[in-house]
Every structure is written in structure tokens, then in C-alpha cells.
Amino acid sequence: MKLPAPLAFIARRLPEAPPAFALATALNFVRSRLWPEEDFSWLKGKTVRLAILDLERGATLSFDGARFHAGSAAADVTFGASLEDYLVLMHRQEDPDTLFFQRRLMIEGDTEVGLALKNLLDATDFAPLFDLLPTPLANSLRAH
Amino acid sequence: MTMKLTLGPLLYYWPRQQTLDFYAAAANWPVDVVYLGEVVCGRRHELRDADWLALAEELTTAGKEVVIASQALLESSSDLNGLKRLAEKGGRLEANDLGAVKVARDLGIPFVAGPHLNIYNGQTLDWLAEQGAVRWVPPLEAGKAALAAILAEKTCTVETEVFAHGRLPLAFSARCFTARHYNLKKDSCEFRCLNHPDGLPINTREGQDFLRINGTQTQSAACHSLWGALSQLQGMNLDLLRISPQAHYTGEIVAAFAAALAENTAPADFAQWNPEGLVNGYWHGNAGIKLEEETT
Amino acid sequence: MTRLPQLVCPAGSLPALKAAVDNGADTVYVGFKNATNARNFAGLNFTDAQLAEGIRYAQSKKREVLIAINTYAQAGRVQEWHASIDRAASLGADAVILADLGLLAYAHKTHPDLKLHLSVQGSATNFEAINLAHEAFGIRRAVLPRVLTLPQVEYVINNTPVEIETFGFGSLCVMAEGRCILSSYATGQSPNTHGVCSPAAFVRWDNQGKTMNARLNGILIDRFEDGEPAGYPTLCKGRFAVLGETYYALEEPVSLNVLAILPELIRIGVAAIKVEGRQRSPAYVAEVTRTLRAALDAAGNADFQVKPQWSTALDKVSEGHQQTLGAYSRPWK
């Protein structure tokens, strides 16, 4: 999916904090449901940035050992991809390694944390998440 | 107890006369054990079986213990048959492959469990001793702490020989990287290894010396050396130290180690003998490419 | 009719295991979350609870689960490896895949009913090695390193009572497995000691403009220009300079793909065909399993031909987007 040009124009000018805050809140909310056995010790004190390259925007998150926060510190690891490719990954239409080989997904900084995150998302069963979403949205995600 | 010195198997492919001259000289070097035979590539034939056996006899006469080393990668039926022929006539064997262990065991030959047999714990070493191993060489990446732990764990009685000086044989492949460099197939490689008596250096694109191609074998560019750790080695109840042959100055290196072990002052000129540089990271449990100062 | 080889697929997580089973794997191989297996990567592999569920899932569909405990037990910590073998036995694994001779001896003695496979990390390239492991430890199967030609594989099969498993698809080790310590030379950690090759903690990708440098512990392994397909900085797949010429000095970043020779592998009596990639995603596992299942099912027929859509599917997930028959084909050597 590509944002239509006028929307992309607006997106580039939006502040980053609100989406990062929303993402952190959402992660704290679903964490115990999606990852009941994961203690995230390897993520403690780390800051991760998801850069949306085509919008020159992104979200920075940090994890203090207990909760995710919208981060402002320099990221330990940065992922970079287009919005379209993030959606492709979310829907598991492509393997992250494949996108990396094709230079569509970039990882900079602490590669070990980056790969751990990638492996975690690969291993995640998102079904419990769908139960939390409004039915039409859940159905449309499941369809992928 | 003083450690003995050994001359490891020749890993490179040298012209016949150079090889014969090398071992003629080695007969007079202060090494107790000489390893003979081709470890790397079954296509190398400057010396035939009969030549190796003749060398074995000469060196035995000169008072050396001779061990025939097996290839580290036994692939074809001719590799296996060649090994059996040598094993039947050659006495002691260094097994660098589990198939070579089988050959030695079936023939009832005492063998040296070579550095490529992956002995990382005492149980594995005990099992190999039950099959007839009388000596072992720890994995090249096993450092001081790992070696001490294996020795503490084993229950068998075997001699321990440590790879003490030489470029590290890091990997073996079916593919020949020397042939690949010259755009030749392995089966028609024109024996280009003969032109590179110390292998072919591999540098990074930033010019860092990194690795070394030796036919199907990949080595470290630098020379791994425990020269600075001799006093540590002497406290570890080890039996033998291995010097790995190189095209020049092997005799000088052996002499320096022998003098140092005899606690004589040993003038050593590694800047000239190993201009590729020395490393010792493995001994310290680190990346093998690192060089660490020894604290004695 | 000739018996088809088993299709053995990788799983680094429960979703990947289910993807393999659902898409036609006969057998799935997995590892514990520790240094006892050769894909000891952060975020990967199975807790006991996940493994129990995975084994239940697979066995309820008449599929098998193999547990790889295929690193070398490090002296002083051997108990960790013994405990993993004990857990594999109590979880009801269909077999364990081992490389370490001491561990093989332990498993054979302690769990006489547990089936043992000799791992590719055991570097058994010849029938003498395999037969010794058979005599001493009763191994049922050996996985061959990716260094043998097809006639050499056949020669092994004809001289051993042990089932032979060969690699069919995935990233390619150009070195004999278990006989390569390039990774620890650069980083201090190797497949033998830590279950990792070119480990992520030492990897840095730095982007300078459109150029991307891939470094391992600071050593420049490769440099990718804008738009050039990238690879993971595995040492043997980097570009280096030899006598002034810069190229993939050891191996290109390629994937092994045996589709074209499946009938040959079946004819010579290969018992199982293995897919590499426990570190890859469920999407990869599903795609590759589905494709190899279809190809294997067709490969028993006299008029077998590789279908273009199979090649396209495998091409897409291949490292470096190149495929090779590897050592099976003589010219490669």
C-alpha cells in the first residue's frame, strides 16, 4: 500500500510522538497475551527505531525492563523500510530475510537486538490479538 | 617434565625436491616427532605413497617418531583406499576424520586423534582412547581455559599435543579455492598450489590481511603462535608442542622453541620469520585473529 | 514403486513448525533455546512447553519431530547437553540429531530406545565414519555434509546400513560442516562451540549514502552498492581481494536447490531430504515446504520435470537469488 500523495505530504509533517506513544501503549497492552513466556530481558534498556523511509517518519520505542515507552534517545537499532513493506511484513506476505536480501529492509546498529526482534515477531502467533480487535478489522487482517 | 617438539604435517603443496630437502633438513632439527602425508587434497601427488614411506624410514632411522597424517576430508573411495594402504605399512596414524579412526581401530594401530576430530570434552577424548588413541591434539579454537577443562574431565591416559606455531588450518571444503582463483576446475587445476608455497593471501576490501587460500583449505593469514605463552604451557602438564611447516625459516623457528624449552636464551626474529604477523586470540578464548599481550 | 525420501523441514518457532506440518513436511527438526544446537540465535527456538505442543501437533498428524543437539559439549558444562538429551527423550522426540562423540556415547547408553541421527556437524563424509558411529552408537541415520558429488553420495549409500539424509534446499555451507572455524577466528564464537556462525552480536551494517558495508567484528566482509542484492555477512560469502582481484573468493551468496536431480536422489536411495533454515520465518518454511512437497510427489513419475512455478517460488526466498546444485554437480568443484 502506498499513501496517496496528499496524505503522504501530510504524514511527513506530522509529529512523531503521538504514534510512538500509541504503539508503546498498545505493546504494553498486548504483551502478556502475545508473549506470555517472553521476559524481554534482552531488550531491557534498549531503544528501537522503526523508520518509514518513504515518509521520512518513524517511531522510536524503548523498553525499561517492565514497560515500553515512546523513546527520544538515540536508537540502539534502527529498522528502515517503506510503509508498504512494513505492511507486507505484518501480513507475512514476505519473509523479512527476503526483503533484506532485496535491500527493501534495512537494519542499522545493534544487529543482535534487531535479529532477536525479527525472530520474536516471526515466532508470534497473532491470533490472540485478533480477538481484541473489532470484528471487521480482525477479519480483514485474518484474510491475509 | 619437558615438552617435546613435533613437526606437524606439511599443509602446502611444494615441488617434490623442495619437500624432500625440507625433510632431509628436518632429520637434524630438535623435533622428536614428524608427521608425514597429505592432509589437504587427494589430487596432490608430488610425493607418492612409496615416497612418504621411504621418508618415514629415513626419519625413523634418524631417531624421529613418525606418524602418517590422514586427510581431513575423506570423500572418495580412492581417498579411503589410499589411507588404508599407508596405514597398513606406515605404523602410527594421525586420524583427522572419523573414517580414519575406523581404519586405525580395525587395523589395531595406535593413533593420534588429530585437531580436526572436534574433541571438546573429556568424554569424547575417553571414547577415542577406547578406540586406540594414544595422543590427541585439541581443536585449534580451544584456548587455555577450554584445554584445562578437557584435561580435568578426561579419565583416560593419553599424551596431549598443542598446535603451538603456524598458520591455522581453519576450514576444509570440497571446493578448491586456488583453482577457483585461476578460473580452473578442481579436476583440471593444473596444480597451481605449487606456485604458492605459503598459500594465497585474502585481504578485505580495506586491505586488512585476513585469510589464506591453500587449495581446498582456508587458513588464517597470520601465524598463530604460543611463543609468548610457553611458561603457561609448561605448567599445564602437556606433552608435545606442534610447529606447522612453512616455506621458509621452519628450522629457525623449531630451534628457537627448542632453546626456549631448554631454558636457554633464544634469539627469535619473528618479524623476519613470520612477516604476516602473529596472533594468539584463540589461546585466550577470544577471536583467533586477535593478538594479546601475555601476562606471565 | 520406489519409496519417496522423507521431507525434513526446519522450524525455529512453533508457528514455523505448524507451517511445516501443514504444508507437507514428513519430519520437522527443531532445537532448544540454548547453546546445544547449531542455530542458537536470539529469539529463536523452543521452550519445553512450546516443544511439547509442537510434538503433540506433529505426531497427531503422523509426522515426526527431530531435536537437534548438534553442537559440541564444552568441557565443564557437559551437563547442559546431557540435560537437553534427557529432555528430548522425555518429550517424546522421534530422534535426536547429535554430532559430539561423547554425547552419542551418553545418549546410546542412557536412552537405548532413543533414535540417534548423526548430525551434518559430525562431518561424516565417508562410509567408514558412518559405520563406526553405527557400530558404536547404533545411529539410524547420518546427514551428509554438503561436499559430496552425486556418485560419492551413492557410494556411501551402497556401503552402509545407515539411512542417508542429504540437503535439498537452503543457504549453502561451502565448507565441510564441523570442519570450519572461520567464524571463531573472526569473533571467538563458532558453530562447534556456540552454535552460531558469524553471530549477530558481531554484525554491523553501516550505510554510507547508498552503499552498505557489512562488517563482522569490525572486519569488512562485503560492501553492497545501491540496488545490489545484499547477503548476511557470513565469512565464506564475502567479497575479498586475492592478488589484487576482488571477488567472492570462497563462495557466492547462493542457495542449494536440488529440484533438478530429485529423481537421481530417489534412485540412489537417499532416505531423507533436508531443508536448511531454522533461522528463517514461518513464511519461508511454508513456501519451501509446499514447493518441495509438490516436487517430491511428482519426482517418482517417469516424466518428471521441474515446474517453472517451483523455481520461481524458491528463487524468491533464496539468499542472493542464485541457486546451485552445489557439490552434487562436478563442475562446481
mmCIF file of C-alpha atoms in Angstrom, chain C residues 23 47 102 162 180 190 214 325:
data_model
loop_
_atom_site.group_PDB
_atom_site.id
_atom_site.type_symbol
_atom_site.label_atom_id
_atom_site.label_comp_id
_atom_site.label_asym_id
_atom_site.label_seq_id
_atom_site.Cartn_x
_atom_site.Cartn_y
_atom_site.Cartn_z
ATOM 1 C CA ASN C 23 2.430 -27.746 4.120
ATOM 2 C CA THR C 47 10.944 -23.675 25.302
ATOM 3 C CA GLY C 102 30.905 -38.225 23.778
ATOM 4 C CA VAL C 162 22.579 -46.442 7.941
ATOM 5 C CA CYS C 180 35.090 -24.857 9.779
ATOM 6 C CA SER C 190 31.790 -20.874 16.090
ATOM 7 C CA ALA C 214 28.683 -5.446 6.144
ATOM 8 C CA LEU C 325 23.453 -27.798 -7.371
#
